[in-house]
Short mmCIF file of C-alpha atoms in Angstrom, two decimals:
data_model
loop_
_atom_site.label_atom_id
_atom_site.label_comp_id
_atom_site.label_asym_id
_atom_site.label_seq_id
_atom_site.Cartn_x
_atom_site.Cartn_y
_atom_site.Cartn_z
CA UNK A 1 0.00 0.00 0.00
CA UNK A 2 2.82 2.26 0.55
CA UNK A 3 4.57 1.49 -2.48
CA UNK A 4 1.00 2.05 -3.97
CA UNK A 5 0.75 5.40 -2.63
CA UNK A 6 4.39 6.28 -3.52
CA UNK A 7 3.43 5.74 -6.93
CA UNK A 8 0.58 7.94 -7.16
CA UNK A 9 1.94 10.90 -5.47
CA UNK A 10 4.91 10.70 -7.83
CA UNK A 11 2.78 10.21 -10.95
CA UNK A 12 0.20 12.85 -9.67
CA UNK A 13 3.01 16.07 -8.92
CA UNK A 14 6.13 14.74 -10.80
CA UNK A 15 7.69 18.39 -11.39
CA UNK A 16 7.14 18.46 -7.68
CA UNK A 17 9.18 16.03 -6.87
CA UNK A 18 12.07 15.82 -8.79
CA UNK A 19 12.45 19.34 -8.22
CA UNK A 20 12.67 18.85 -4.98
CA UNK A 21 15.14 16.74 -5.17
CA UNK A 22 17.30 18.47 -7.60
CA UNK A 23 16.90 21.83 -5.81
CA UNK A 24 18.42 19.73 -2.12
CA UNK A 25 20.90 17.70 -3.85
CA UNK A 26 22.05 21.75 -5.66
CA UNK A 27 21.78 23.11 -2.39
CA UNK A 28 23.79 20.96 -1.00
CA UNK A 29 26.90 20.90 -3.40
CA UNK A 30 26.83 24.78 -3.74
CA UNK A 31 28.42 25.63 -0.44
CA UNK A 32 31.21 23.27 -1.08
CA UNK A 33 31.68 24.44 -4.80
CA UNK A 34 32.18 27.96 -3.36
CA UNK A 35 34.26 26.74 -0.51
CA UNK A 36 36.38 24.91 -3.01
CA UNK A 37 36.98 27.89 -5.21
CA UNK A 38 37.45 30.24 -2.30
CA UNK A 39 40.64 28.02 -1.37
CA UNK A 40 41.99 28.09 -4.58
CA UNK A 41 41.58 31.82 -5.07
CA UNK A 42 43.38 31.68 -1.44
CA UNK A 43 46.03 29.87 -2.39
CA UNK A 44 46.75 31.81 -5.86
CA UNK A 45 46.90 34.57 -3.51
CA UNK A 46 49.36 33.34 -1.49
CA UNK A 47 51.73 32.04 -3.50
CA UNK A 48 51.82 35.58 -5.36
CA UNK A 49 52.41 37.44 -2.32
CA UNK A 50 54.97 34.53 -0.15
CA UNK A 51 55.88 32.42 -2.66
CA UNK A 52 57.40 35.03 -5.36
CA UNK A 53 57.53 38.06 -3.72
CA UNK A 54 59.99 39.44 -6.10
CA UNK A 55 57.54 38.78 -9.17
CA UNK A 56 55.35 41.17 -7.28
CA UNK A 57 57.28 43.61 -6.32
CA UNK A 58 59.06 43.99 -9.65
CA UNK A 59 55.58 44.84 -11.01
CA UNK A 60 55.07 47.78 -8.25
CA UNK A 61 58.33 49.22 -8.31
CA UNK A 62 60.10 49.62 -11.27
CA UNK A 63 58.75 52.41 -11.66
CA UNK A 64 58.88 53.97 -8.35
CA UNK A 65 63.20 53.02 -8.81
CA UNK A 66 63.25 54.98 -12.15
CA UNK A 67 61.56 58.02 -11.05
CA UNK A 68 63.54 57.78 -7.78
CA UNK A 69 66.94 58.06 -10.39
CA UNK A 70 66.01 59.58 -13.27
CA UNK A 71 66.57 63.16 -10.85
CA UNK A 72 70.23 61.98 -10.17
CA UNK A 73 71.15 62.18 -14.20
CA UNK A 74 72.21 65.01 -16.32
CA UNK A 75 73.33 65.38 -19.72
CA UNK A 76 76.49 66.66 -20.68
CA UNK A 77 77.19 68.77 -23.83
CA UNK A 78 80.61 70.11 -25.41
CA UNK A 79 83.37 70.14 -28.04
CA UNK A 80 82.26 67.91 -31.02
CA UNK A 81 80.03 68.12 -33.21
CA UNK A 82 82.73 66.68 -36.09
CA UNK A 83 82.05 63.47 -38.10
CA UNK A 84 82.30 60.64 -35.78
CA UNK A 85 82.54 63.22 -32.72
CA UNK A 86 79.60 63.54 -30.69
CA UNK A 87 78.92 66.90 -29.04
CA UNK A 88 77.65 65.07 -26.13
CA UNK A 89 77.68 62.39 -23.22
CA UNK A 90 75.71 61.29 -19.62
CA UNK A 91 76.21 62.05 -16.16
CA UNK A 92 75.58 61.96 -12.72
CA UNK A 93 74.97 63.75 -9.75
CA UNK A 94 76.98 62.74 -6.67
CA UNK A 95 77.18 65.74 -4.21
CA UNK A 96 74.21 67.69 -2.73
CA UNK A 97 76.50 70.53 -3.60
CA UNK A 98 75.83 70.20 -7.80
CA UNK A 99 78.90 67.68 -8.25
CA UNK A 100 78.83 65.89 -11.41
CA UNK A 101 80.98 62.43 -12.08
CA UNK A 102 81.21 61.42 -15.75
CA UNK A 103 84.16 60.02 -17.99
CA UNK A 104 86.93 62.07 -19.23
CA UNK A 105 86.78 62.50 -22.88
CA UNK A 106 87.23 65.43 -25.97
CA UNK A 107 83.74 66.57 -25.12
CA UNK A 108 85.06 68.51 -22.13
CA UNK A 109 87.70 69.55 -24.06
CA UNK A 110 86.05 73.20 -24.02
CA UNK A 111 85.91 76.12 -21.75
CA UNK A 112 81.84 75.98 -21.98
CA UNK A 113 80.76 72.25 -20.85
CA UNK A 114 77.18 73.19 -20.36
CA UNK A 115 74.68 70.20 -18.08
CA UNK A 116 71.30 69.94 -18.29
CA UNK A 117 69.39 68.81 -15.31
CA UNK A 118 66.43 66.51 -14.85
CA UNK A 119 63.76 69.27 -14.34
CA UNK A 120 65.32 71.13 -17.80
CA UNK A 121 67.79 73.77 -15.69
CA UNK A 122 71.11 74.79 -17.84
CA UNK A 123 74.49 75.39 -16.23
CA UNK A 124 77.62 76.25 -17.51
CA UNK A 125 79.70 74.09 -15.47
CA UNK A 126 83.27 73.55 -14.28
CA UNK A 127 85.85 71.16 -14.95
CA UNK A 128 87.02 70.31 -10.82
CA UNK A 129 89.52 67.71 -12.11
CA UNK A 130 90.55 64.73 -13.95
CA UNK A 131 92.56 61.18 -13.59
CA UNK A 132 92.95 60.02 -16.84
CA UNK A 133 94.47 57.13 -15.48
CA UNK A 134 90.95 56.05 -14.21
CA UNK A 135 89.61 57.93 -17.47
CA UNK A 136 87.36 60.29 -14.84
CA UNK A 137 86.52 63.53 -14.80
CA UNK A 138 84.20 65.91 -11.90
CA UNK A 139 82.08 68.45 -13.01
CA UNK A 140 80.28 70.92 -10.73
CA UNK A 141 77.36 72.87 -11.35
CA UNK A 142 75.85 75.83 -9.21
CA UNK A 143 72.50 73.65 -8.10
CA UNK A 144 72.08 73.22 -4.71
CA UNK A 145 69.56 70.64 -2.40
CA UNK A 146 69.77 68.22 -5.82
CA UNK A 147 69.07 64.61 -5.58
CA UNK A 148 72.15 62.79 -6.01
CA UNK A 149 73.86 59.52 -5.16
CA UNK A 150 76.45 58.80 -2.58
CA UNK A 151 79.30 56.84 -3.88
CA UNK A 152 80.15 55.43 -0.69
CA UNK A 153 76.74 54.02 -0.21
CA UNK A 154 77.66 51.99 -3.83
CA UNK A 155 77.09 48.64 -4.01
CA UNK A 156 78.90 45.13 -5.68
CA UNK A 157 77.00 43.26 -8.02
CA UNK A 158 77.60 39.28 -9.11
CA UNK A 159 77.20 37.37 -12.19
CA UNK A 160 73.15 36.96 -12.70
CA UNK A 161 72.20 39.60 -10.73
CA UNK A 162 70.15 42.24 -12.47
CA UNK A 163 71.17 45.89 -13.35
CA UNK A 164 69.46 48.87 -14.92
CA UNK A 165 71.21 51.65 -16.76
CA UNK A 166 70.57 54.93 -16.91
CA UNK A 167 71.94 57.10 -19.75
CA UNK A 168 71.30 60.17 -22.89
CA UNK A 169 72.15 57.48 -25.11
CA UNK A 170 72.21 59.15 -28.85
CA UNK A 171 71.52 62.09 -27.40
CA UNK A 172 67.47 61.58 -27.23
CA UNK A 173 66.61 64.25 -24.13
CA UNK A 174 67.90 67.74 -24.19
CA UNK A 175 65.86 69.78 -22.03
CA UNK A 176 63.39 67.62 -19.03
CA UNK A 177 63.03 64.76 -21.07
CA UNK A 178 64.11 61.67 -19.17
CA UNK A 179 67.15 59.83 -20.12
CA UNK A 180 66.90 56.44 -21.33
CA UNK A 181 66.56 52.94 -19.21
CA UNK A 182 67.78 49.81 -20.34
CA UNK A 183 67.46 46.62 -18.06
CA UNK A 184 69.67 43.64 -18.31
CA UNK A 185 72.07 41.74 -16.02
CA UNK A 186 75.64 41.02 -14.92
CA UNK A 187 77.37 38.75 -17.80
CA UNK A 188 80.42 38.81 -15.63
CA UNK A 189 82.94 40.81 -13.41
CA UNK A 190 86.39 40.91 -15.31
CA UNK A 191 89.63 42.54 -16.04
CA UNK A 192 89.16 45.09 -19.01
CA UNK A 193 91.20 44.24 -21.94
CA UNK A 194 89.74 46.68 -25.34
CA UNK A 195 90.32 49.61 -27.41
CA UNK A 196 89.17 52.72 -28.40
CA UNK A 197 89.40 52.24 -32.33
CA UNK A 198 93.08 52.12 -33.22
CA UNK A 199 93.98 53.62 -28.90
CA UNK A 200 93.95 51.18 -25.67
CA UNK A 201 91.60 52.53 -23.01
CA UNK A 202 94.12 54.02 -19.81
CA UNK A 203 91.47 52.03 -17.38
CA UNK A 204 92.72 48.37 -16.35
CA UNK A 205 90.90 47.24 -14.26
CA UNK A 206 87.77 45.33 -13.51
CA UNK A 207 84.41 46.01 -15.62
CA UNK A 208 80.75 44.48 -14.91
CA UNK A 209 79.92 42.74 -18.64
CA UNK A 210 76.22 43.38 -18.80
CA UNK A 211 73.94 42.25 -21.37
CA UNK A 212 72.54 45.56 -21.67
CA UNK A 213 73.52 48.10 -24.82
CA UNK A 214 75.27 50.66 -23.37
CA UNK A 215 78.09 51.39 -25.68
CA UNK A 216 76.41 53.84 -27.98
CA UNK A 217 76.77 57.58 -28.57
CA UNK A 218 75.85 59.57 -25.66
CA UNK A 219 76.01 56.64 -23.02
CA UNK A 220 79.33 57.16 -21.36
CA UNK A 221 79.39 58.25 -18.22
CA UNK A 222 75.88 57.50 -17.08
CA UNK A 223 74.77 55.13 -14.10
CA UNK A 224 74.29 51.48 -13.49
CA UNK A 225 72.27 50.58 -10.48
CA UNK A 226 70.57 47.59 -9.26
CA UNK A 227 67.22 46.86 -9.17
CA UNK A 228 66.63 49.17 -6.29
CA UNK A 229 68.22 51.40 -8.02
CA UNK A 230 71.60 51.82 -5.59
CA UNK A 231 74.25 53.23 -7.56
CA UNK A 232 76.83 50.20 -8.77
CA UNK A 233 78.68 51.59 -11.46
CA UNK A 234 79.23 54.09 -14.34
CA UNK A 235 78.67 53.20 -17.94
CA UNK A 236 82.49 53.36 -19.58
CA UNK A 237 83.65 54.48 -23.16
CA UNK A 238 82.80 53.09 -26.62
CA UNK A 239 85.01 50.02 -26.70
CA UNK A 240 85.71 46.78 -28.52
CA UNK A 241 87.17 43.69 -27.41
CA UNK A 242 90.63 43.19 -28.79
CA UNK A 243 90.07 39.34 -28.16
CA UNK A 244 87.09 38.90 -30.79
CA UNK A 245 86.75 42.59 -32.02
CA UNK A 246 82.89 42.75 -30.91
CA UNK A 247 81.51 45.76 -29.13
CA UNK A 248 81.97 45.88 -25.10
CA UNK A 249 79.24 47.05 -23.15
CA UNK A 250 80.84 47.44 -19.31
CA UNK A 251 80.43 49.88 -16.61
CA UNK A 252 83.34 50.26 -14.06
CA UNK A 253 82.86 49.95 -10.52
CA UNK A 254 81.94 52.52 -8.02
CA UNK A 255 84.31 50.90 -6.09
CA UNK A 256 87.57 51.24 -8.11
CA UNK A 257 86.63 55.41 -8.69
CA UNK A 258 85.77 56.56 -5.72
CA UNK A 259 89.26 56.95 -4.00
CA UNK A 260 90.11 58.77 -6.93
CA UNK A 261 86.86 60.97 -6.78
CA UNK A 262 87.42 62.22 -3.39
CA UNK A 263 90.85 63.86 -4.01
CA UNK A 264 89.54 65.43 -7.02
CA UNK A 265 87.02 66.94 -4.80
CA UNK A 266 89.14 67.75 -2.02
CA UNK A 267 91.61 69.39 -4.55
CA UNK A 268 94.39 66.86 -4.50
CA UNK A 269 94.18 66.33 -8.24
CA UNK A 270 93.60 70.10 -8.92
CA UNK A 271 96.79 72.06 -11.10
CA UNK A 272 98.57 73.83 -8.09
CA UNK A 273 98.61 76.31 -9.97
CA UNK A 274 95.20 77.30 -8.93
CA UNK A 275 96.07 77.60 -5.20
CA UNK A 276 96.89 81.11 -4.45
CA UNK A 277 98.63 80.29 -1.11
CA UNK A 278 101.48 78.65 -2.68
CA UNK A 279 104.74 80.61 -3.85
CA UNK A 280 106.56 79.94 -7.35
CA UNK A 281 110.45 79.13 -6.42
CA UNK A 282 112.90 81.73 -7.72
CA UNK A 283 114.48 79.17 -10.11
CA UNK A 284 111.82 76.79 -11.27
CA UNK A 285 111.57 74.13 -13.73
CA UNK A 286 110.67 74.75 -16.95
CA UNK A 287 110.27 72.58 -20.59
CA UNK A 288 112.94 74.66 -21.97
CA UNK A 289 115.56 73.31 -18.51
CA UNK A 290 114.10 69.73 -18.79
CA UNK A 291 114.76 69.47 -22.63
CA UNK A 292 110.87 68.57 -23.82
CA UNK A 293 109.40 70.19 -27.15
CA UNK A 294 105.45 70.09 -26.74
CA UNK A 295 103.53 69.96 -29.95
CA UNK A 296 102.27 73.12 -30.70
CA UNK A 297 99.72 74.86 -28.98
CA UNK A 298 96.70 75.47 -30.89
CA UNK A 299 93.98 75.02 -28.42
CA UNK A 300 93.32 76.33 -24.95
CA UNK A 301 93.26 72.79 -24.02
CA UNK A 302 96.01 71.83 -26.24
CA UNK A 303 96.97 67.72 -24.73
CA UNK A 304 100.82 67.66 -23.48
CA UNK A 305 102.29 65.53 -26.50
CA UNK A 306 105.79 65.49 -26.25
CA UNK A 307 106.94 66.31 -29.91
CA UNK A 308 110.90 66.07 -29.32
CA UNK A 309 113.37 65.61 -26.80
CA UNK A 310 116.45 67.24 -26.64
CA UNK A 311 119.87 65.59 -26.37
CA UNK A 312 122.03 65.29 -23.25
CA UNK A 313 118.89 66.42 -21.44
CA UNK A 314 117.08 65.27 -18.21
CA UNK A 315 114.17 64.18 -20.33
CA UNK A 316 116.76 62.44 -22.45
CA UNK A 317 118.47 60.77 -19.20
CA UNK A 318 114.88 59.73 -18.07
CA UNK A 319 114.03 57.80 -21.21
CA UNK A 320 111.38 60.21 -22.49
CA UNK A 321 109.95 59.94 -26.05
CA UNK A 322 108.35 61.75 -28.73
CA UNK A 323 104.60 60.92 -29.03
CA UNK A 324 104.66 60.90 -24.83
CA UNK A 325 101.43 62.03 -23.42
CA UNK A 326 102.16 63.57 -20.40
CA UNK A 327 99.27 63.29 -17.71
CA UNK A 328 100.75 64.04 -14.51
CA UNK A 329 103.36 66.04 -12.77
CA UNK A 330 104.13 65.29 -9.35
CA UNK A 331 100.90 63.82 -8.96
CA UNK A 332 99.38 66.79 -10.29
CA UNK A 333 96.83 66.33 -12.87
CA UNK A 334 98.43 68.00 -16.31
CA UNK A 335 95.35 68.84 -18.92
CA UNK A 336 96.57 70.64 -21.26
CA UNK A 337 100.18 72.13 -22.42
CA UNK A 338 99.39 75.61 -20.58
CA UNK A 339 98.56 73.74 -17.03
CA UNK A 340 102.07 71.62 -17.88
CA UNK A 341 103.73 74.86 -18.26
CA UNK A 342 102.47 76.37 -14.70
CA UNK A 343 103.15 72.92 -12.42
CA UNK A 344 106.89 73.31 -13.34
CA UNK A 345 106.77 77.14 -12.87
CA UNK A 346 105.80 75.75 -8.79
CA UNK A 347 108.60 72.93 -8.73
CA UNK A 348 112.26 74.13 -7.78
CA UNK A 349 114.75 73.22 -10.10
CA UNK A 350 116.88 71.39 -7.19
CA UNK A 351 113.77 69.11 -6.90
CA UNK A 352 113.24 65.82 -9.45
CA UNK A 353 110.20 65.89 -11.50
CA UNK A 354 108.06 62.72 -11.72
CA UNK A 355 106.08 62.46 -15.09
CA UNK A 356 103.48 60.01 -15.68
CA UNK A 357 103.03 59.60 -19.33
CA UNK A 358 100.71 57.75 -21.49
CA UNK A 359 103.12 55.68 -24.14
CA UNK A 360 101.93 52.64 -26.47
CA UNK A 361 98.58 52.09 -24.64
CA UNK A 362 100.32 51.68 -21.41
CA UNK A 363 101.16 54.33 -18.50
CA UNK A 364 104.78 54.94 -17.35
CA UNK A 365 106.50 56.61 -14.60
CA UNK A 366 109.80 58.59 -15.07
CA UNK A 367 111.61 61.14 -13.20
CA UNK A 368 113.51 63.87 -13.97
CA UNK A 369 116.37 64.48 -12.38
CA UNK A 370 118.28 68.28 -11.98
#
């Protein structure tokens, strides 16, 4: 009878029923379909946020480390302007005092080296002093309260590790334009070994390799940083490899420049000639007492070649050559022929003279006896 009754009610509301049944039996599987697909939303969740954190946050702040460096650049613009010669080159600000580090090279070969600032200010800036030996040079600027990095606060980078650079490449920005950003990563940390077309470069020593292009027009002297954007280098010379003759795209570590950078600064590298305190000896050295013949001095900033050496003379004794560039006297930096001229005119002639020259892509140290 109950099976009888069963029947009916089935066959008498049908839609009823199975309904019914469908609508408990949905019911029931809905909670768990959403509790299921909460988890897994969950999980996704997590393993963004602890399990690659660095996927994350390379996707909120690359662009908070460019505009945090992009202020500490500056473009550089001089003599040039020839076939081949670029009128221009990168920079970067390292003082809050308008301090400007950048590579030594012909475009500061000028009394007007003007540098253009992030926001689109102009200075005319000046030359504070040079090691060629590191191929450096420190500009300074009358800016004040400018964002700028701290090279002691420089960091070392490894193989793999990523690096950004930051550089006027081709000259692209001239006024507030930003200068370009290239991404890449340590190839490797090596000894440099390259030339500058037919010329060695001065600088020895070690070079981060990065896969990143920065040896075209305008890039020189511009920053590498990590990606946090602490300083880690700046972006060397046009160069190719002289072991497979393929373009070398390096930047030298803060590391190895800023020794050199701080005596520039403090004036240890600057021509004596510029501190008033000192006193020119009665009977001082001259080019004409040490037996050199410059090459002739066109320019303002005329280099020191040594054109001829005369005979029986302390140059002579001392093994000094025509072709010679000289770069420093007494440890004083020698730009030009003039600035050569006025460090002997402060050395007595009953002192030696120590020369370091440039000769056959390698530097040399002689001294010049009275």
């Amino acid at each position: 009878m109950t099976s009888d009754w069963r029947l009916q009610h089935e066959l008498r509301f049908p839609s009823c029923q199975i309904g019914s049944e469908r609508q408990v039996r949905q019911e029931r599987r809905i909670p768990r379909l959403f509790s299921r697909w909460a988890l897994c939303m969950l999980l996704a969740a997590l393993s963004l946020a602890v399990v690659r954190p660095d996927r994350v946050a390379a996707q909120t702040s690359f662009a908070d480390v460019v505009d945090a460096v992009q202020p500490k650049i500056v473009k550089i613009y001089g003599a040039g302007g020839f076939a081949g010669l670029e009128a221009y080159q990168s920079g970067f600000l390292i003082s809050a005092e308008g301090h400007v580090l950048t590579v030594w090279s012909y475009v500061l070969d000028t009394e007007f080296i003007t540098v253009s600032l992030d926001d689109g200010r102009k200075f005319q800036a000046e030359l504070v002093g040079t090691d060629p030996r590191l191929e450096i040079a420190v500009l300074k600027v009358p800016a004040e309260q400018v964002a700028f990095f701290n090279l002691h606060d420089a960091v070392e980078l490894e193989a793999g590790d990523r690096v950004l650079t930051f550089s006027n490449l081709f000259g692209v920005a001239t006024g507030n334009e930003p200068v370009s950003v290239l991404h890449g990563s340590v190839a490797v940390k090596t000894d440099l070994a390259a030339r500058r077309g037919a010329f060695a470069t001065n600088y020895k020593g070690p070079v981060y390799v990065v896969d990143a292009i920065t040896n075209n027009p305008g890039a020189a002297g511009g920053a590498a940083t990590d990606g946090q954007g602490r300083l880690v280098g700046m972006l060397g010379k046009e160069l190719k490899n002289s072991l497979n003759d393929t373009w070398l795209n390096y930047a030298v570590p803060i590391g190895e420049l800023v020794g050199s950078v701080d005596d520039i600064i403090a004036g240890r590298f600057r021509p004596r000639s510029e501190d008033d305190s000192l006193k020119k000896p009665t009977d001082a050295h001259s080019l004409a007492t040490l037996g050199i013949v410059l090459l002739p001095n066109v320019l303002s900033k005329t280099p020191p070649f040594v054109d001829s050496v005369l005979p029986t003379s302390s140059a002579e004794k001392a093994g000094l050559r025509p072709d010679d560039l000289i770069l420093f006297v007494n440890d004083r930096v020698a730009t030009s022929s003039d600035t050569l001229r006025d460090e002997l005119s402060y050395i007595d002639r009953l002192d030696p003279v120590r020369l370091i020259v440039e000769r056959d892509k390698e530097l040399l140290e002689v001294e010049l006896l009275p």
